[in-house]
CSV table of C-alpha atoms in Angstrom, one decimal:
chain,number,residue,atom,x,y,z
A,1,MET,CA,57.5,48.2,52.8
A,2,ASP,CA,60.8,50.1,52.3
A,3,ILE,CA,61.7,51.8,49.1
A,4,ASP,CA,64.4,49.3,48.2
A,5,ALA,CA,62.0,46.4,48.6
A,6,GLY,CA,59.4,48.3,46.5
A,7,ASP,CA,62.0,48.8,43.8
A,8,ALA,CA,62.8,45.1,43.9
A,9,VAL,CA,59.2,44.2,43.4
A,10,ALA,CA,58.9,46.7,40.5
A,11,ARG,CA,62.0,45.2,38.8
A,12,LEU,CA,60.7,41.6,39.2
A,13,VAL,CA,57.3,42.6,37.7
A,14,ARG,CA,59.1,44.3,34.8
A,15,GLU,CA,61.3,41.3,34.2
A,16,GLU,CA,58.4,38.9,34.0
A,17,ARG,CA,56.1,41.1,31.9
A,18,ALA,CA,57.4,40.2,28.4
A,19,ARG,CA,57.1,36.5,29.0
A,20,VAL,CA,53.6,36.8,30.3
A,21,LEU,CA,52.6,39.0,27.4
A,22,ALA,CA,54.0,36.6,24.9
A,23,THR,CA,51.9,33.8,26.3
A,24,LEU,CA,48.8,36.0,26.4
A,25,VAL,CA,49.2,36.8,22.7
A,26,ARG,CA,49.1,33.1,22.0
A,27,VAL,CA,46.1,32.5,24.3
A,28,THR,CA,44.0,35.5,23.1
A,29,GLY,CA,45.1,36.0,19.6
A,30,SER,CA,45.2,39.7,20.1
A,31,VAL,CA,48.2,42.0,20.7
A,32,ASP,CA,46.0,44.8,22.0
A,33,LEU,CA,44.0,42.6,24.4
A,34,ALA,CA,47.1,40.9,25.6
A,35,GLU,CA,48.8,44.2,26.3
A,36,ASP,CA,45.8,45.5,28.2
A,37,ALA,CA,45.5,42.4,30.3
A,38,ALA,CA,49.2,42.2,31.1
A,39,GLN,CA,49.2,45.8,32.1
A,40,ASP,CA,46.3,45.2,34.4
A,41,ALA,CA,48.1,42.3,36.0
A,42,VAL,CA,51.2,44.4,36.5
A,43,VAL,CA,49.2,47.1,38.2
A,44,ARG,CA,47.6,44.6,40.5
A,45,ALA,CA,51.0,43.1,41.4
A,46,LEU,CA,52.5,46.4,42.2
A,47,GLU,CA,49.5,47.1,44.5
A,48,THR,CA,49.4,43.8,46.3
A,49,TRP,CA,52.9,42.3,46.4
A,50,PRO,CA,54.4,45.0,48.5
A,51,ARG,CA,51.6,44.5,51.0
A,52,ASP,CA,51.1,40.7,50.9
A,53,GLY,CA,54.5,39.5,49.8
A,54,VAL,CA,55.8,38.2,46.5
A,55,PRO,CA,54.2,34.9,45.5
A,56,ASP,CA,56.2,31.7,45.1
A,57,ASN,CA,55.8,31.8,41.4
A,58,PRO,CA,55.5,35.4,40.3
A,59,ARG,CA,55.1,34.6,36.6
A,60,ALA,CA,52.3,32.2,37.2
A,61,TRP,CA,50.5,34.8,39.4
A,62,LEU,CA,50.8,37.4,36.7
A,63,LEU,CA,49.7,35.1,34.0
A,64,VAL,CA,46.6,34.0,35.9
A,65,ALA,CA,45.7,37.5,36.8
A,66,ALA,CA,46.2,38.6,33.2
A,67,LYS,CA,44.1,35.8,31.8
A,68,ARG,CA,41.3,36.5,34.1
A,69,ARG,CA,41.3,40.1,33.0
A,70,ALA,CA,41.3,39.0,29.3
A,71,ILE,CA,38.3,36.8,29.9
A,72,ASP,CA,36.5,39.7,31.6
A,73,VAL,CA,37.1,41.9,28.6
A,74,ILE,CA,36.0,39.1,26.2
A,75,ARG,CA,32.8,38.7,28.2
A,76,ARG,CA,32.1,42.4,28.3
A,77,GLU,CA,32.5,42.7,24.6
A,78,SER,CA,30.1,39.8,24.0
A,79,ARG,CA,32.7,37.8,22.1
A,80,ARG,CA,32.1,34.5,23.9
A,81,GLY,CA,32.1,31.1,22.4
A,82,GLY,CA,35.3,29.5,21.2
A,83,LYS,CA,37.7,32.3,22.2
A,84,GLU,CA,36.3,32.5,25.8
A,85,ALA,CA,36.3,28.7,26.1
A,86,GLU,CA,39.9,28.6,24.9
A,87,ALA,CA,41.0,31.3,27.3
A,88,MET,CA,39.3,29.5,30.2
A,89,THR,CA,41.4,26.4,29.6
A,90,PHE,CA,44.5,28.4,30.3
A,91,LEU,CA,43.7,29.5,33.9
A,92,ASP,CA,45.8,26.6,35.3
A,93,PRO,CA,48.4,28.3,37.5
A,94,THR,CA,51.0,25.6,36.7
A,95,PRO,CA,54.1,27.3,35.2
A,96,GLU,CA,54.5,26.9,31.4
A,97,PRO,CA,57.3,24.6,30.4
A,98,ALA,CA,60.5,26.5,29.6
A,99,GLU,CA,60.4,25.4,25.9
A,100,VAL,CA,56.8,26.8,25.6
A,101,VAL,CA,57.9,30.2,27.1
A,102,ARG,CA,60.9,30.2,24.8
A,103,ASP,CA,58.7,29.6,21.7
A,104,ASP,CA,56.2,32.2,22.8
A,105,MET,CA,58.9,34.8,23.0
A,106,LEU,CA,60.3,33.8,19.6
A,107,ARG,CA,56.8,33.8,18.1
A,108,LEU,CA,56.2,37.3,19.4
A,109,VAL,CA,59.5,38.6,18.1
A,110,PHE,CA,58.6,37.4,14.6
A,111,THR,CA,55.1,38.6,14.8
A,112,CYS,CA,56.3,42.1,15.7
A,113,CYS,CA,58.9,41.9,12.8
A,114,HIS,CA,56.6,40.6,10.1
A,115,PRO,CA,57.6,41.9,6.6
A,116,THR,CA,54.2,43.5,6.0
A,117,LEU,CA,55.2,46.1,8.6
A,118,SER,CA,57.9,48.7,7.8
A,119,LEU,CA,61.2,48.1,9.4
A,120,GLU,CA,60.7,51.2,11.6
A,121,ALA,CA,57.3,49.9,12.7
A,122,GLN,CA,58.8,46.5,13.5
A,123,VAL,CA,61.5,47.8,15.7
A,124,ALA,CA,59.2,50.3,17.5
A,125,LEU,CA,56.5,47.7,18.1
A,126,ALA,CA,59.0,45.1,19.5
A,127,LEU,CA,60.6,47.7,21.8
A,128,ARG,CA,57.1,48.7,23.1
A,129,ILE,CA,55.8,45.1,23.5
A,130,LEU,CA,58.8,43.0,24.2
A,131,GLY,CA,61.0,45.6,25.8
A,132,GLY,CA,58.2,47.0,27.9
A,133,LEU,CA,59.3,50.6,27.1
A,134,SER,CA,56.9,53.4,27.2
A,135,THR,CA,55.9,55.2,24.0
A,136,GLN,CA,58.1,58.1,25.1
A,137,GLU,CA,61.1,55.8,25.7
A,138,VAL,CA,60.7,54.2,22.3
A,139,ALA,CA,60.4,57.6,20.6
A,140,ARG,CA,63.6,58.8,22.4
A,141,GLY,CA,65.5,55.6,21.5
A,142,LEU,CA,64.5,55.9,17.8
A,143,MET,CA,64.9,59.7,17.8
A,144,VAL,CA,61.4,60.6,16.5
A,145,PRO,CA,58.7,62.8,18.1
A,146,GLU,CA,56.5,61.0,20.7
A,147,ALA,CA,53.3,61.8,18.8
A,148,THR,CA,54.7,60.3,15.6
A,149,MET,CA,55.7,57.2,17.5
A,150,ALA,CA,52.2,56.8,19.1
A,151,LYS,CA,50.6,56.9,15.7
A,152,ARG,CA,53.2,54.4,14.3
A,153,LEU,CA,52.6,51.9,17.1
A,154,THR,CA,48.8,52.2,16.7
A,155,ARG,CA,49.0,51.6,12.9
A,156,ALA,CA,51.3,48.6,13.4
A,157,LYS,CA,49.0,46.9,15.9
A,158,GLN,CA,46.0,47.6,13.6
A,159,LYS,CA,47.9,46.1,10.7
A,160,ILE,CA,48.7,42.9,12.6
A,161,ALA,CA,45.0,42.5,13.5
A,162,GLN,CA,43.6,43.4,10.0
A,163,ALA,CA,46.1,41.3,8.1
A,164,ARG,CA,45.8,38.4,10.5
A,165,ILE,CA,49.6,38.1,10.7
A,166,PRO,CA,50.3,34.6,12.1
A,167,TYR,CA,51.8,34.2,15.5
A,168,ARG,CA,54.5,31.7,14.7
A,169,VAL,CA,58.2,31.1,14.1
A,170,PRO,CA,58.6,31.3,10.3
A,171,ALA,CA,59.7,28.3,8.2
A,172,ALA,CA,63.4,28.0,7.4
A,173,GLU,CA,63.0,29.4,3.9
A,174,GLU,CA,61.3,32.5,5.4
A,175,LEU,CA,63.9,33.3,7.9
A,176,PRO,CA,66.4,35.3,5.8
A,177,GLY,CA,63.7,37.8,4.7
A,178,ARG,CA,62.7,38.4,8.3
A,179,LEU,CA,66.2,38.7,9.8
A,180,ALA,CA,66.9,42.4,9.4
A,181,GLY,CA,64.0,43.5,11.5
A,182,VAL,CA,64.5,40.8,14.1
A,183,ALA,CA,68.2,41.6,14.5
A,184,ALA,CA,67.6,45.3,14.8
A,185,THR,CA,64.9,44.7,17.4
A,186,VAL,CA,67.1,42.4,19.5
A,187,TYR,CA,69.9,44.9,19.4
A,188,LEU,CA,67.7,47.8,20.4
A,189,ILE,CA,66.2,45.8,23.3
A,190,PHE,CA,69.8,45.1,24.4
A,191,ASN,CA,70.8,48.8,24.0
A,192,GLU,CA,67.9,49.9,26.2
A,193,GLY,CA,69.0,47.5,28.9
A,194,TYR,CA,72.7,48.3,28.5
A,195,ALA,CA,72.2,52.1,28.8
A,196,ALA,CA,68.6,52.9,29.8
A,197,GLY,CA,67.3,56.1,28.3
A,198,SER,CA,65.5,57.0,31.5
A,199,GLY,CA,64.7,55.8,35.0
A,200,ALA,CA,66.7,55.0,38.1
A,201,ASP,CA,68.9,52.2,36.6
A,202,LEU,CA,71.7,52.7,34.2
A,203,VAL,CA,71.6,48.9,33.4
A,204,ARG,CA,68.4,46.9,33.1
A,205,VAL,CA,69.8,43.4,33.4
A,206,ALA,CA,66.5,41.7,32.5
A,207,LEU,CA,66.5,43.4,29.1
A,208,THR,CA,70.2,42.7,28.3
A,209,ALA,CA,69.7,39.0,29.4
A,210,GLU,CA,66.5,38.7,27.3
A,211,ALA,CA,68.3,40.1,24.2
A,212,ILE,CA,71.2,37.7,24.6
A,213,ARG,CA,68.8,34.8,25.1
A,214,LEU,CA,66.9,35.8,21.9
A,215,ALA,CA,70.2,36.1,20.0
A,216,ARG,CA,71.2,32.6,21.1
A,217,LEU,CA,67.8,31.3,19.9
A,218,LEU,CA,68.4,32.9,16.6
A,219,ALA,CA,71.8,31.3,16.4
A,220,VAL,CA,70.1,27.9,16.9
A,221,LEU,CA,67.6,28.7,14.0
A,222,MET,CA,70.3,30.2,11.7
A,223,PRO,CA,73.7,28.9,12.8
A,224,ASP,CA,75.6,29.9,9.7
A,225,GLU,CA,74.2,33.4,9.3
A,226,PRO,CA,76.8,36.1,9.8
A,227,THR,CA,74.3,38.7,11.0
A,228,VAL,CA,73.2,36.4,13.9
A,229,LEU,CA,76.8,35.4,14.8
A,230,GLY,CA,77.9,39.1,14.7
A,231,LEU,CA,74.9,40.1,16.8
A,232,LEU,CA,75.5,37.5,19.4
A,233,ALA,CA,79.2,38.4,19.6
A,234,LEU,CA,78.4,42.1,19.9
A,235,LEU,CA,76.0,41.6,22.8
A,236,LEU,CA,78.3,39.2,24.6
A,237,LEU,CA,81.3,41.6,24.3
A,238,HIS,CA,79.3,44.6,25.5
A,239,ASP,CA,77.7,42.7,28.3
A,240,SER,CA,81.1,41.3,29.4
A,241,ARG,CA,81.7,44.8,31.0
A,242,ARG,CA,78.5,44.9,33.0
A,243,ASP,CA,80.0,44.3,36.5
A,244,ALA,CA,82.6,47.1,36.0
A,245,ARG,CA,80.2,49.8,34.7
A,246,LEU,CA,78.9,50.9,38.1
A,247,ASP,CA,80.8,51.5,41.3
A,248,GLU,CA,79.7,50.4,44.8
A,249,THR,CA,77.4,53.4,45.1
A,250,GLY,CA,75.7,52.8,41.7
A,251,ARG,CA,77.6,55.6,39.9
A,252,ALA,CA,78.5,55.1,36.3
A,253,VAL,CA,82.2,54.2,35.6
A,254,LEU,CA,83.6,55.3,32.3
A,255,LEU,CA,85.3,52.8,30.1
A,256,ALA,CA,88.7,54.4,30.7
A,257,ASP,CA,88.3,53.9,34.4
A,258,GLN,CA,86.8,50.4,34.6
A,259,ASP,CA,88.5,47.6,36.5
A,260,ARG,CA,89.1,45.2,33.6
A,261,ALA,CA,89.7,42.4,36.0
A,262,ARG,CA,86.0,42.5,36.6
A,263,TRP,CA,85.1,41.9,33.0
A,264,ASP,CA,83.7,38.5,32.1
A,265,ALA,CA,86.5,36.7,30.5
A,266,ALA,CA,84.4,33.8,29.3
A,267,ALA,CA,81.9,36.1,27.5
A,268,ILE,CA,84.9,37.9,25.9
A,269,ARG,CA,86.4,34.6,24.7
A,270,GLU,CA,83.1,33.5,23.2
A,271,GLY,CA,82.5,36.9,21.6
A,272,VAL,CA,85.9,37.1,20.0
A,273,GLU,CA,85.6,33.5,18.7
A,274,LEU,CA,82.2,34.4,17.1
A,275,VAL,CA,83.7,37.5,15.5
A,276,GLY,CA,86.4,35.4,13.9
A,277,VAL,CA,83.9,32.9,12.5
A,278,ALA,CA,81.6,35.7,11.2
A,279,LEU,CA,84.5,37.7,9.6
A,280,ARG,CA,85.5,34.5,7.7
A,281,ARG,CA,81.9,34.3,6.4
A,282,THR,CA,81.9,37.9,5.2
A,283,PRO,CA,85.0,38.2,3.1
A,284,ASP,CA,83.5,40.3,0.3
A,285,ARG,CA,80.9,42.5,1.9
A,286,PRO,CA,81.1,43.8,5.4
A,287,ASN,CA,78.2,43.0,7.8
A,288,ARG,CA,77.0,45.7,10.2
A,289,TYR,CA,76.8,43.5,13.3
A,290,VAL,CA,80.1,41.7,12.5
A,291,VAL,CA,81.9,45.0,12.1
A,292,GLU,CA,80.4,46.5,15.3
A,293,ALA,CA,81.5,43.3,17.1
A,294,ALA,CA,85.0,43.7,15.8
A,295,ILE,CA,85.1,47.2,17.3
A,296,ALA,CA,83.8,45.8,20.6
A,297,ALA,CA,86.6,43.1,20.4
A,298,CYS,CA,89.2,45.8,20.1
A,299,HIS,CA,88.1,47.2,23.4
A,300,ALA,CA,87.7,43.8,25.0
A,301,LEU,CA,91.2,42.6,24.1
A,302,ALA,CA,93.0,45.8,25.2
A,303,PRO,CA,94.7,45.1,28.6
A,304,THR,CA,94.2,48.8,29.5
A,305,TYR,CA,92.4,51.8,28.1
A,306,SER,CA,95.7,53.4,27.0
A,307,ASP,CA,96.6,50.2,25.2
A,308,THR,CA,93.5,50.3,23.0
A,309,HIS,CA,94.4,50.1,19.3
A,310,TRP,CA,92.7,53.3,18.2
A,311,ASP,CA,94.0,53.0,14.7
A,312,ALA,CA,92.1,49.7,14.4
A,313,VAL,CA,89.0,51.1,16.0
A,314,VAL,CA,88.9,54.1,13.6
A,315,SER,CA,89.5,51.8,10.7
A,316,TRP,CA,86.7,49.5,11.7
A,317,TYR,CA,84.4,52.5,12.0
A,318,ASP,CA,85.4,53.5,8.4
A,319,VAL,CA,84.3,50.0,7.3
A,320,LEU,CA,81.1,50.3,9.3
A,321,LEU,CA,80.2,53.6,7.5
A,322,THR,CA,80.2,51.7,4.2
A,323,VAL,CA,77.2,49.6,5.3
A,324,ASN,CA,75.6,51.8,8.0
A,325,ASP,CA,76.3,55.5,7.4
A,326,VAL,CA,74.2,57.1,10.1
A,327,ALA,CA,75.0,60.1,12.3
A,328,VAL,CA,75.4,58.1,15.6
A,329,VAL,CA,78.1,55.9,14.0
A,330,ARG,CA,79.9,59.1,12.8
A,331,LEU,CA,79.6,60.4,16.4
A,332,ASN,CA,81.2,57.2,17.8
A,333,ARG,CA,83.9,57.4,15.2
A,334,ALA,CA,84.6,61.0,16.2
A,335,VAL,CA,85.1,59.8,19.8
A,336,ALA,CA,87.7,57.3,18.6
A,337,VAL,CA,89.4,59.9,16.5
A,338,ALA,CA,89.6,62.2,19.5
A,339,GLU,CA,91.4,59.4,21.4
A,340,ARG,CA,93.8,58.8,18.6
A,341,ASP,CA,94.4,62.3,17.3
A,342,GLY,CA,93.4,64.6,20.1
A,343,ALA,CA,90.3,66.4,21.4
A,344,ALA,CA,90.4,69.2,18.7
A,345,ALA,CA,90.3,66.7,15.9
A,346,GLY,CA,87.4,64.8,17.5
A,347,LEU,CA,85.5,68.0,18.2
A,348,ALA,CA,85.8,69.2,14.5
A,349,LEU,CA,84.0,66.0,13.5
A,350,VAL,CA,81.4,66.2,16.2
A,351,ASP,CA,80.5,69.7,15.2
A,352,GLN,CA,79.7,68.5,11.7
A,353,LEU,CA,76.9,66.4,13.1
A,354,ASP,CA,74.5,69.1,14.2
A,355,ASP,CA,71.6,67.0,13.0
A,356,LEU,CA,72.0,65.2,16.3
A,357,ALA,CA,71.1,68.4,18.2
A,358,THR,CA,68.2,66.6,19.9
A,359,TYR,CA,70.4,63.6,21.0
A,360,PRO,CA,71.8,64.1,24.5
A,361,TRP,CA,75.0,62.2,23.9
A,362,TRP,CA,76.0,64.6,21.1
A,363,HIS,CA,75.9,67.4,23.6
A,364,ALA,CA,77.6,65.3,26.2
A,365,THR,CA,80.4,64.3,23.8
A,366,ARG,CA,80.9,67.9,22.8
A,367,ALA,CA,81.0,68.9,26.5
A,368,GLU,CA,83.7,66.3,27.3
A,369,LEU,CA,85.9,67.4,24.3
A,370,LEU,CA,85.4,71.1,25.1
A,371,LEU,CA,86.4,70.4,28.7
A,372,ARG,CA,89.6,68.7,27.5
A,373,LEU,CA,90.4,71.8,25.4
A,374,GLY,CA,89.9,74.1,28.4
A,375,ARG,CA,86.8,75.8,27.0
A,376,GLY,CA,84.9,75.8,30.3
A,377,ASP,CA,82.0,78.0,29.4
A,378,ALA,CA,81.2,76.2,26.2
A,379,ALA,CA,81.5,72.8,28.0
A,380,ARG,CA,79.1,74.0,30.7
A,381,SER,CA,76.5,75.0,28.1
A,382,ALA,CA,76.9,71.6,26.4
A,383,TYR,CA,76.5,69.7,29.6
A,384,GLU,CA,73.4,71.6,30.5
A,385,GLN,CA,71.9,70.9,27.0
A,386,ALA,CA,72.6,67.2,27.4
A,387,LEU,CA,70.9,67.2,30.8
A,388,ALA,CA,67.8,69.0,29.5
A,389,LEU,CA,67.3,66.3,26.8
A,390,GLY,CA,66.9,63.5,29.4
A,391,MET,CA,68.9,60.6,30.5
A,392,SER,CA,68.7,57.8,33.1
A,393,ASP,CA,69.3,58.9,36.7
A,394,PRO,CA,72.9,57.5,36.9
A,395,GLN,CA,73.8,59.2,33.6
A,396,VAL,CA,72.3,62.5,34.9
A,397,GLU,CA,74.3,62.2,38.1
A,398,HIS,CA,77.5,61.5,36.1
A,399,GLN,CA,76.9,64.6,33.9
A,400,ARG,CA,76.3,66.8,36.9
A,401,ARG,CA,79.5,65.6,38.5
A,402,ARG,CA,81.4,66.6,35.4
A,403,LEU,CA,79.5,69.9,35.3
A,404,ALA,CA,80.3,70.6,38.9
A,405,LYS,CA,84.1,70.5,38.1
A,406,LEU,CA,83.7,73.6,35.9
């Protein structure tokens, strides 16, 4: 089987994994057992599908393989009886109805984001289980050491088991208290799909699509909640640029160079409308997701990059800092200031954020601004530091192209 076909199989398996895992958690009642069984099914698929061909119903194939593995584990651990009998009843290869799969995914999101877990643990666990990211990828995305992240994930899964956290969508009165973790999780799943931290793909469409789908389900559950409206708007506005972010060879295309005719006009219209509704519902206190969506709308509505209303973008970042004052937001604001006031002004702000020294995009941003200022040696050093910290293959290729110009 050729490399492209093998990559296609790997992508398909990765796309189906989260839905299979969600159903397994319902069937087995154990996150750990479900994860192990799903991983075994994934390995089997990657071994057999390239040789024998992709089955007509890949998800059903994976689900049956995973359930068989789970039953083997249950038998080996001498935990028969009701649980084994229950698992045996789910070996039917008939695909699960769409509404059951949908509910399984929602249940798993809310299980990962239970309030007895810390917010950091909620987000990490959901990225690991729902997003299918490795512990290393989760650690990089949340900017913590890998060893720390491994311990955090282990503790979170143990707590779910020990506290017998229910696998269900909460009642209506419970939803507001669960929203912060769920929204953060959906956003981070989207971000990993929108700009993968590692691997061959810049964009992992399955992750972005899953995040948007989950955001839409949240909007059904909480149609008047500004956080949900802002989150959905934000994801739609970012995703609207998907087709223009790579050229025909798979290379990354910067926002300034994208063909805006390829942006998804329908997604932009829906996103901007949602921003308007959400802003009207937050007249007194800004909402993080609504403000971020307003920033994305500024870019989406600009007919060209040079026509971007940078004053508005910087102003919205100032508002965002009142509710989410973190270094990455300050870095993004510095980029907007550089576009409005010049590279020197932006670089002065970036250099104040040296606590981001382990974040590759801090170095990449410095490199770009140094390059604009004609400081070639310093720019070269910054590009090299960005590359050393790890990026996806298309991002690495883009940074190397910039470095080659020096």
